[in-house]
Amino acid sequence: MNIQLDSQGRLKHFLGIEGLSRELLVEILDTAASLMPVNEKAVKKLPLLRGKTIVNLFFEPSTRTRTTFELAAKRLSADVLNFNINASSSSKGETLLDMLNNLEAMQCDMFVVRHDQAGAPFFMAQHVPPHISIVNAGDGRHEHPTQAMLDMFTIRQHKGDFSQLRVAIIGDILHSRVARSQIFALTTLGAAEVRVIAPFTLIPKGIENMGVTVFNRLKAGLKDVDVVMMLRIQRERMRSALLPSEHEYFQYYGLTEDLLMEVHPDAIVMHPGPINRGVEIESSVADGARSVILQQVTNGIAVRMAIMAMVLGRGHEGQSCHSS
Amino acid sequence: MTYLEALFASMTRQLTQLIPPHEQENVFMVGIHTGGVWVAEQLHRRLQLPLPLGRLNIAFYRDDFTRIGLHPHVTDASYLPVEIENRHIILVDDVLYSGRTVRAAHNELFDYGRPASIKLAVLIERPGRELPIQADVVGVSLALTANQHIKLTGPDPLSLDILTFD
């Protein structure tokens, strides 16, 4: 049984893409699409989560992701608490379970969790009472499912059908929770081909079992792809033995205007941000006509709204009524 | 003339009396998804209103969201092609029963701006209001039993059925 789903197959938590059905992913994308017009209204709010309290529990710093979660929750009329864990009781020795129990006692409804340990949101989902939902905002090297869903939303916006798409994911595949979630999402949605492109040191063993094709040379991997998904290179990897230097990485794996000659003429370029200009992507490509990077940021709000609404709005099981 | 056509003709006459000729330029008709949009399309065409027809999907404004969730899937988003600020809105639905759909529609409309006025036109009204809401224009009033439901199917052709459940 998937801990993310209730007995009727609806989202109870959103912890990872792995194990979710194509229908459920499409439902998230459809719901997000219908939430997009909220941005055009005079009052950019919906009453769906009025009276609900959502806690952003970020054990790792991330201004961008936390802000989009906060904005999404506020656009659904929820009350939002932001916990800076470094300055909180966890640094005073409180356990995760103690912290959860205390937050539960404050009558919260949802925890949005980012943690450097893979599986932390799963652990929380196993220990919270049934009325509380957990949304994974990135856990260790495991998954970053809301980022993957906003990427899928952006791809569908530009390409429509997934079944004809060749998608390349480029960069630190080994450490990237974004890449894992993207691969799960793309294969579930039926993308024709998913390629991963990286140096040998940044490709996890056995990744072919996830249904992807591995390339070590960027130019060959980019041939005829419809979507180019860049990953952020973390500078600390440069100091380890995994990568030589920023300059050398860019020379072999940086996305340049010249390399875009290899991709399909209508291909789009994506990046989850924040961008390291001149390390994984040339500035003119990041700002160029094919770039949909800022659209990804905009779409992130609607997608996170959709996931929060679906998770908290699943209703009591077995009830159904309609009035006019 | 079919029964439905007769109802639309009656509603058109009532609306014509309701809208002063000098206000017609400022009248914005909005149908509530889905049956209300079908009814609104009929009325909009008959009245030859100059502003395009809007549609409202109140699924995100339902007061029973926390009980029934997003139901059904919301794929046809609201579409309001003109500003509603200071417009005279004619809100159209197929059936007025509890009044909760109309309340939700009011809430959504006010999130787009402040209309000058809102009039409500419904094809069918039935007793059972749970809120203080009434229609300005009614096609027909029907008193149905608790196990009877009205079903409007469409948009082309439009048909109206009364279903009885055991």
Coordinates of C-alpha atoms in Angstrom, one line a residue:
Chain A
M1 CA 0.0 0.0 0.0
N2 CA 1.3 3.5 -0.9
I3 CA 1.5 5.6 2.2
Q4 CA 0.8 8.7 0.0
L5 CA -2.7 7.6 -0.9
D6 CA -5.9 7.1 1.0
S7 CA -8.1 4.1 0.6
Q8 CA -9.8 5.7 -2.4
G9 CA -6.6 6.3 -4.2
R10 CA -6.5 10.1 -3.6
L11 CA -3.5 12.0 -2.4
K12 CA -3.1 12.1 1.3
H13 CA 0.6 13.1 1.4
F14 CA 2.9 14.1 -1.5
L15 CA 6.2 12.5 -0.8
G16 CA 7.6 11.3 -4.1
I17 CA 6.7 10.7 -7.7
E18 CA 7.8 7.0 -7.5
G19 CA 4.8 4.7 -7.3
L20 CA 2.2 7.3 -8.4
S21 CA 0.0 6.5 -11.3
R22 CA -0.1 8.4 -14.6
E23 CA -3.7 9.3 -14.0
L24 CA -2.8 11.0 -10.7
L25 CA 0.1 12.9 -12.2
V26 CA -2.2 14.1 -15.0
E27 CA -4.8 15.1 -12.5
I28 CA -2.2 17.3 -10.7
L29 CA -1.3 18.9 -14.1
D30 CA -4.9 19.5 -15.0
T31 CA -5.7 21.0 -11.6
A32 CA -2.7 23.3 -11.8
A33 CA -3.8 24.4 -15.3
S34 CA -7.2 25.4 -13.9
L35 CA -5.5 27.3 -11.1
M36 CA -3.3 29.4 -13.4
P37 CA -6.0 32.1 -14.1
V38 CA -5.9 33.0 -10.4
N39 CA -2.9 35.2 -11.2
E40 CA -5.1 37.3 -13.5
K41 CA -7.7 38.2 -10.9
A42 CA -7.9 41.4 -9.0
V43 CA -7.9 39.3 -5.8
K44 CA -5.2 36.6 -6.3
K45 CA -6.7 34.3 -3.8
L46 CA -9.0 31.2 -3.6
P47 CA -10.9 30.3 -0.4
L48 CA -10.1 26.6 -0.7
L49 CA -7.8 26.3 2.4
R50 CA -9.3 29.0 4.5
G51 CA -8.9 28.1 8.1
K52 CA -6.1 25.6 7.4
T53 CA -2.6 26.1 8.9
I54 CA 0.4 25.1 6.8
V55 CA 3.9 24.9 8.3
N56 CA 7.0 25.2 6.2
L57 CA 9.5 23.1 8.0
F58 CA 12.8 23.7 6.2
F59 CA 15.8 21.9 7.8
E60 CA 17.9 23.0 4.8
P61 CA 17.9 26.6 3.6
S62 CA 16.0 27.4 0.4
T63 CA 14.5 30.8 0.0
R64 CA 13.1 30.2 -3.5
T65 CA 11.3 26.9 -2.8
R66 CA 10.0 28.1 0.6
T67 CA 8.8 31.3 -0.9
T68 CA 6.8 29.6 -3.7
F69 CA 5.3 27.2 -1.2
E70 CA 4.4 30.1 1.0
L71 CA 2.9 32.1 -1.9
A72 CA 0.9 29.0 -3.1
A73 CA -0.5 28.4 0.4
K74 CA -1.4 32.0 0.8
R75 CA -3.2 32.1 -2.6
L76 CA -5.3 29.3 -1.2
S77 CA -6.1 31.4 1.9
A78 CA -4.2 29.2 4.3
D79 CA -2.3 30.5 7.3
V80 CA 1.4 29.9 6.9
L81 CA 4.1 29.4 9.5
N82 CA 7.8 29.4 8.5
F83 CA 10.2 27.6 10.7
N84 CA 13.8 28.4 10.5
I85 CA 15.2 25.2 11.9
N86 CA 18.7 26.5 12.5
A87 CA 17.3 29.0 14.9
S88 CA 14.8 26.6 16.5
S89 CA 14.7 24.0 19.1
S90 CA 16.2 21.3 16.9
S91 CA 19.5 23.0 17.4
K92 CA 18.9 22.7 21.1
G93 CA 18.6 18.9 20.9
E94 CA 14.9 18.3 20.3
T95 CA 14.2 15.2 18.3
L96 CA 12.2 15.3 15.1
L97 CA 9.3 13.4 16.7
D98 CA 9.2 15.8 19.6
M99 CA 9.1 18.7 17.2
L100 CA 6.3 17.1 15.2
N101 CA 4.3 16.4 18.4
N102 CA 4.6 20.1 19.4
L103 CA 3.6 21.3 16.0
E104 CA 0.6 18.9 16.0
A105 CA -0.4 20.4 19.3
M106 CA -0.7 23.8 17.6
Q107 CA -3.5 22.3 15.4
C108 CA -1.6 22.5 12.1
D109 CA -2.9 20.7 9.0
M110 CA 0.1 20.3 6.7
F111 CA 3.8 20.2 7.0
V112 CA 5.9 21.1 4.0
V113 CA 9.2 19.5 4.7
R114 CA 12.7 20.0 3.3
H115 CA 15.4 17.9 4.9
D116 CA 18.9 16.9 4.1
Q117 CA 18.2 13.3 5.0
A118 CA 16.4 11.1 2.4
G119 CA 13.2 9.7 3.8
A120 CA 12.6 12.3 6.5
P121 CA 9.2 13.3 5.0
F122 CA 8.3 9.6 4.8
F123 CA 9.2 9.1 8.4
M124 CA 7.1 12.1 9.4
A125 CA 4.1 10.8 7.3
Q126 CA 4.3 7.5 9.2
H127 CA 4.1 9.3 12.6
V128 CA 1.6 12.1 12.1
P129 CA -2.1 11.6 12.9
P130 CA -4.5 11.0 9.9
H131 CA -5.7 14.6 9.6
I132 CA -2.2 15.9 9.0
S133 CA -0.6 15.8 5.5
I134 CA 3.1 16.0 4.6
V135 CA 4.4 17.5 1.4
N136 CA 8.0 16.8 0.4
A137 CA 9.9 19.9 -0.6
G138 CA 13.1 18.0 -1.2
D139 CA 14.7 15.2 0.9
G140 CA 18.4 14.4 0.6
R141 CA 19.3 12.8 -2.7
H142 CA 15.9 11.1 -2.8
E143 CA 13.1 13.2 -4.4
H144 CA 12.0 16.7 -5.1
P145 CA 8.5 15.9 -6.4
T146 CA 6.9 19.3 -6.6
Q147 CA 9.9 20.6 -8.7
A148 CA 9.4 17.6 -11.1
M149 CA 5.7 18.3 -11.4
L150 CA 6.2 22.0 -12.2
D151 CA 8.8 20.8 -14.8
M152 CA 6.2 18.4 -16.3
F153 CA 3.7 21.2 -16.3
T154 CA 6.0 23.5 -18.2
I155 CA 6.9 20.8 -20.7
R156 CA 3.2 20.0 -21.3
Q157 CA 2.5 23.8 -21.8
H158 CA 5.0 23.9 -24.6
K159 CA 4.9 20.3 -26.1
G160 CA 1.5 18.9 -25.2
D161 CA 1.9 15.2 -25.6
F162 CA 4.7 13.4 -23.8
S163 CA 4.7 10.3 -25.9
Q164 CA 6.8 11.8 -28.7
L165 CA 9.3 13.6 -26.5
R166 CA 13.0 13.0 -26.2
V167 CA 14.2 14.6 -23.0
A168 CA 17.8 15.1 -21.8
I169 CA 18.7 15.7 -18.1
I170 CA 22.2 17.1 -17.8
G171 CA 24.4 17.5 -14.8
D172 CA 24.9 16.0 -11.3
I173 CA 22.6 13.1 -11.7
L174 CA 24.2 11.3 -8.8
H175 CA 23.3 13.8 -6.1
S176 CA 20.2 15.2 -7.7
R177 CA 16.8 14.6 -6.1
V178 CA 15.3 16.7 -8.9
A179 CA 16.7 14.4 -11.5
R180 CA 15.3 11.3 -9.8
S181 CA 11.8 12.8 -9.5
Q182 CA 12.0 14.1 -13.1
I183 CA 12.9 10.6 -14.4
F184 CA 10.1 9.0 -12.4
A185 CA 7.6 11.6 -13.7
L186 CA 8.8 11.5 -17.4
T187 CA 8.7 7.7 -17.5
T188 CA 5.3 7.5 -15.8
L189 CA 3.9 10.1 -18.2
G190 CA 5.2 8.1 -21.1
A191 CA 8.1 10.2 -22.6
A192 CA 9.5 8.4 -25.7
E193 CA 13.1 8.7 -24.5
V194 CA 14.8 10.0 -21.3
R195 CA 18.5 10.6 -21.5
V196 CA 20.9 11.4 -18.7
I197 CA 24.1 13.2 -19.6
A198 CA 27.0 13.6 -17.1
P199 CA 30.6 12.7 -16.4
F200 CA 31.0 9.0 -15.2
T201 CA 31.6 10.3 -11.7
L202 CA 28.1 11.8 -11.5
I203 CA 26.1 8.9 -12.9
P204 CA 24.7 6.5 -10.3
K205 CA 25.3 2.8 -10.9
G206 CA 22.3 0.9 -12.4
I207 CA 20.5 4.1 -13.5
E208 CA 19.5 2.3 -16.7
N209 CA 17.1 0.3 -14.6
M210 CA 15.0 3.5 -14.2
G211 CA 14.4 3.5 -18.0
V212 CA 16.9 6.0 -19.1
T213 CA 19.7 6.1 -21.6
V214 CA 23.2 7.2 -20.4
F215 CA 25.4 9.6 -22.3
N216 CA 28.8 10.8 -21.3
R217 CA 29.3 13.2 -24.1
L218 CA 27.0 16.3 -24.2
K219 CA 27.0 16.8 -27.9
A220 CA 25.9 13.2 -28.7
G221 CA 23.3 13.3 -25.9
L222 CA 21.7 16.5 -27.1
K223 CA 21.1 15.2 -30.6
D224 CA 17.5 15.8 -31.6
V225 CA 16.1 16.2 -28.1
D226 CA 12.9 18.2 -27.6
V227 CA 13.6 19.2 -24.0
V228 CA 16.9 20.1 -22.3
M229 CA 16.8 20.0 -18.5
M230 CA 19.9 21.4 -16.9
L231 CA 20.7 20.6 -13.3
R232 CA 22.5 22.9 -10.9
I233 CA 26.1 22.0 -10.2
Q234 CA 26.9 22.4 -6.5
R235 CA 30.2 24.1 -6.0
E236 CA 31.2 21.8 -3.1
R237 CA 31.3 19.0 -5.6
M238 CA 34.1 20.8 -7.4
R239 CA 36.2 20.6 -4.2
S240 CA 35.7 16.8 -4.0
A241 CA 37.2 14.4 -6.4
L242 CA 34.0 14.2 -8.5
L243 CA 34.6 17.1 -10.7
P244 CA 37.8 18.9 -11.9
S245 CA 37.0 22.6 -11.9
E246 CA 34.2 25.0 -12.9
H247 CA 36.1 25.9 -16.0
E248 CA 36.7 22.4 -17.1
Y249 CA 33.1 21.3 -16.3
F250 CA 31.7 24.1 -18.4
Q251 CA 34.1 23.2 -21.2
Y252 CA 32.7 19.6 -21.4
Y253 CA 29.1 19.9 -20.0
G254 CA 28.1 23.5 -20.1
L255 CA 25.2 24.3 -22.4
T256 CA 26.3 26.8 -25.0
E257 CA 24.6 28.4 -28.0
D258 CA 26.8 26.3 -30.3
L259 CA 25.6 23.1 -28.7
L260 CA 22.0 24.1 -29.2
M261 CA 22.5 23.4 -32.9
E262 CA 22.3 19.7 -32.0
V263 CA 18.8 19.8 -30.4
H264 CA 15.4 19.8 -32.2
P265 CA 14.6 23.2 -33.7
D266 CA 11.7 23.7 -31.3
A267 CA 13.5 22.4 -28.2
I268 CA 13.1 24.2 -24.9
V269 CA 15.8 24.7 -22.2
M270 CA 14.9 24.3 -18.5
H271 CA 16.7 24.7 -15.2
P272 CA 15.4 24.3 -11.7
G273 CA 17.4 27.2 -10.4
P274 CA 19.4 28.8 -9.0
I275 CA 21.5 29.1 -12.1
N276 CA 25.3 29.0 -12.0
R277 CA 26.0 31.1 -15.1
G278 CA 29.1 30.0 -16.9
V279 CA 29.3 26.7 -14.9
E280 CA 26.4 24.6 -16.2
I281 CA 24.8 27.0 -18.6
E282 CA 26.0 30.0 -20.8
S283 CA 24.3 33.2 -19.8
S284 CA 23.0 33.8 -23.3
V285 CA 21.3 30.4 -23.3
A286 CA 19.7 31.0 -19.9
D287 CA 18.3 34.3 -21.1
G288 CA 17.7 33.1 -24.7
A289 CA 14.6 32.5 -26.7
R290 CA 14.5 28.7 -25.9
S291 CA 14.7 29.3 -22.2
V292 CA 11.5 28.7 -20.1
I293 CA 13.3 29.0 -16.8
L294 CA 11.2 31.9 -15.5
Q295 CA 8.0 30.2 -16.7
Q296 CA 9.1 27.3 -14.5
V297 CA 9.1 29.7 -11.5
T298 CA 5.6 31.0 -12.3
N299 CA 4.2 27.6 -12.9
G300 CA 5.7 26.4 -9.6
I301 CA 3.1 28.4 -7.7
A302 CA 0.1 26.9 -9.6
V303 CA 1.5 23.4 -9.3
R304 CA 2.1 23.7 -5.6
M305 CA -1.4 25.1 -5.2
A306 CA -2.8 22.1 -7.0
I307 CA -0.9 19.6 -4.8
M308 CA -1.8 21.4 -1.6
A309 CA -5.5 21.6 -2.6
M310 CA -5.6 18.0 -3.7
V311 CA -3.9 16.8 -0.5
L312 CA -6.0 18.8 2.0
G313 CA -9.2 18.7 -0.1
R314 CA -9.5 15.0 -0.3
G315 CA -12.5 15.2 2.0
H316 CA -13.9 12.6 4.3
E317 CA -13.9 9.2 2.8
G318 CA -17.1 7.9 1.3
Q319 CA -18.9 11.3 1.3
S320 CA -20.3 12.8 -1.9
C321 CA -22.9 15.4 -2.3
H322 CA -23.9 18.1 -4.7
S323 CA -26.1 21.1 -4.3
S324 CA -27.1 23.9 -6.6
Chain B
M1 CA -41.7 25.6 -30.4
T2 CA -40.2 23.1 -28.0
Y3 CA -40.7 23.3 -24.3
L4 CA -37.1 24.5 -23.8
E5 CA -37.4 27.1 -26.5
A6 CA -40.6 28.4 -24.8
L7 CA -38.7 28.8 -21.6
F8 CA -35.8 30.6 -23.3
A9 CA -38.3 32.9 -25.0
S10 CA -40.0 33.7 -21.7
M11 CA -36.6 34.4 -20.0
T12 CA -35.5 36.6 -22.9
R13 CA -38.7 38.7 -22.5
Q14 CA -38.1 39.0 -18.8
L15 CA -34.5 40.0 -19.3
T16 CA -35.4 42.6 -21.9
Q17 CA -37.7 44.3 -19.4
L18 CA -35.0 44.1 -16.8
I19 CA -32.2 45.7 -18.9
P20 CA -32.9 49.4 -19.9
P21 CA -31.8 50.0 -23.5
H22 CA -29.2 52.6 -22.4
E23 CA -27.5 50.0 -20.1
Q24 CA -27.2 47.2 -22.7
E25 CA -23.7 48.2 -23.6
N26 CA -22.6 47.6 -20.0
V27 CA -24.4 44.3 -19.4
F28 CA -22.0 41.3 -19.1
M29 CA -23.7 37.9 -19.1
V30 CA -21.9 35.1 -17.2
G31 CA -23.0 31.5 -17.2
I32 CA -22.1 29.1 -14.4
H33 CA -20.3 26.0 -15.6
T34 CA -21.7 23.8 -17.2
G35 CA -25.5 23.8 -17.5
G36 CA -25.6 27.6 -16.8
V37 CA -23.2 28.2 -19.7
W38 CA -25.5 26.3 -22.1
V39 CA -28.5 28.4 -20.9
A40 CA -26.5 31.6 -21.1
E41 CA -25.4 30.9 -24.7
Q42 CA -29.1 30.7 -25.7
L43 CA -30.0 33.9 -23.9
H44 CA -26.9 35.8 -25.0
R45 CA -27.7 35.0 -28.6
R46 CA -31.4 35.9 -28.3
L47 CA -30.6 39.2 -26.5
Q48 CA -27.7 40.1 -28.9
L49 CA -25.7 41.5 -26.1
P50 CA -22.6 43.4 -27.4
L51 CA -20.2 42.1 -24.7
P52 CA -18.9 38.5 -25.1
L53 CA -20.3 35.8 -22.8
G54 CA -18.3 34.9 -19.7
R55 CA -18.3 31.6 -17.9
L56 CA -17.7 30.8 -14.2
N57 CA -16.4 27.5 -12.8
I58 CA -17.2 27.8 -9.1
A59 CA -15.5 24.5 -8.1
F60 CA -12.7 26.3 -6.2
Y61 CA -15.3 28.3 -4.3
R62 CA -17.6 25.6 -3.1
D63 CA -18.3 25.7 0.6
D64 CA -18.2 21.9 0.8
F65 CA -14.7 21.7 -0.5
T66 CA -13.3 20.4 2.8
R67 CA -15.9 17.6 2.8
I68 CA -15.9 16.5 -0.8
G69 CA -12.6 17.8 -2.1
L70 CA -12.0 18.9 -5.7
H71 CA -15.1 17.4 -7.2
P72 CA -15.3 16.8 -10.1
H73 CA -11.9 17.5 -11.8
V74 CA -11.7 21.1 -12.6
T75 CA -10.6 21.3 -16.2
D76 CA -12.7 24.1 -17.6
A77 CA -11.5 27.2 -15.8
S78 CA -13.5 30.4 -15.4
Y79 CA -13.3 32.8 -18.4
L80 CA -14.2 36.4 -17.9
P81 CA -13.0 38.2 -21.1
V82 CA -13.9 41.7 -20.0
E83 CA -13.4 43.7 -16.8
I84 CA -16.4 43.3 -14.4
E85 CA -15.7 46.5 -12.5
N86 CA -18.9 48.6 -12.6
R87 CA -20.6 46.2 -15.1
H88 CA -24.2 45.1 -14.7
I89 CA -23.8 41.3 -14.4
I90 CA -26.4 38.8 -15.4
L91 CA -25.5 35.6 -13.8
V92 CA -27.1 32.5 -15.4
D93 CA -27.5 29.0 -14.0
D94 CA -29.6 26.0 -15.1
V95 CA -31.1 25.1 -11.7
L96 CA -31.5 27.2 -8.5
Y97 CA -32.0 24.8 -5.5
S98 CA -30.0 25.3 -2.3
G99 CA -28.5 28.6 -3.4
R100 CA -25.0 27.6 -2.5
T101 CA -23.7 27.6 -6.1
V102 CA -24.9 31.1 -6.6
R103 CA -23.3 32.2 -3.3
A104 CA -20.0 30.7 -4.5
A105 CA -20.4 32.4 -7.9
H106 CA -20.9 35.8 -6.0
N107 CA -17.7 35.2 -4.1
E108 CA -15.8 34.4 -7.3
L109 CA -17.1 37.4 -9.2
F110 CA -16.1 39.8 -6.4
D111 CA -12.5 38.4 -6.6
Y112 CA -12.4 39.8 -10.2
G113 CA -13.8 43.2 -9.2
R114 CA -16.8 45.1 -8.0
P115 CA -19.8 44.9 -10.3
A116 CA -22.4 47.6 -10.4
S117 CA -25.1 45.0 -9.9
I118 CA -25.8 41.3 -10.3
K119 CA -29.1 39.9 -11.5
L120 CA -29.8 36.1 -11.4
A121 CA -31.5 34.3 -14.2
V122 CA -32.2 30.5 -13.9
L123 CA -33.9 28.1 -16.2
I124 CA -35.5 26.2 -13.4
E125 CA -36.1 27.1 -9.7
R126 CA -37.2 24.6 -7.2
P127 CA -37.9 25.0 -3.5
G128 CA -35.3 24.1 -0.9
R129 CA -33.2 27.3 -0.5
E130 CA -30.6 27.0 2.3
L131 CA -29.5 30.7 1.8
P132 CA -31.3 34.0 1.3
I133 CA -31.0 34.0 -2.5
Q134 CA -33.7 34.4 -5.1
A135 CA -33.7 34.7 -8.9
D136 CA -34.8 37.8 -10.8
V137 CA -35.6 35.8 -14.0
V138 CA -37.0 32.3 -13.9
G139 CA -37.9 30.0 -16.8
V140 CA -40.1 27.7 -14.8
S141 CA -40.7 26.9 -11.1
L142 CA -41.0 23.2 -10.3
A143 CA -41.8 21.6 -7.0
L144 CA -40.1 18.2 -7.1
T145 CA -40.0 15.5 -4.5
A146 CA -36.9 14.8 -2.5
N147 CA -36.0 11.8 -4.8
Q148 CA -36.4 13.8 -8.0
H149 CA -33.5 15.5 -9.8
I150 CA -33.4 17.8 -12.8
K151 CA -30.9 16.9 -15.5
L152 CA -30.0 19.2 -18.3
T153 CA -27.9 17.7 -21.1
G154 CA -26.3 19.6 -23.9
P155 CA -25.1 21.7 -25.3
D156 CA -26.4 20.6 -28.7
P157 CA -29.1 19.5 -28.6
L158 CA -30.2 20.7 -25.2
S159 CA -32.6 18.5 -23.4
L160 CA -34.2 18.6 -20.0
D161 CA -35.2 15.5 -18.0
I162 CA -36.6 14.9 -14.5
L163 CA -35.0 11.8 -13.0
T164 CA -36.5 9.9 -10.1
F165 CA -34.3 7.9 -7.8
D166 CA -35.6 5.0 -5.6

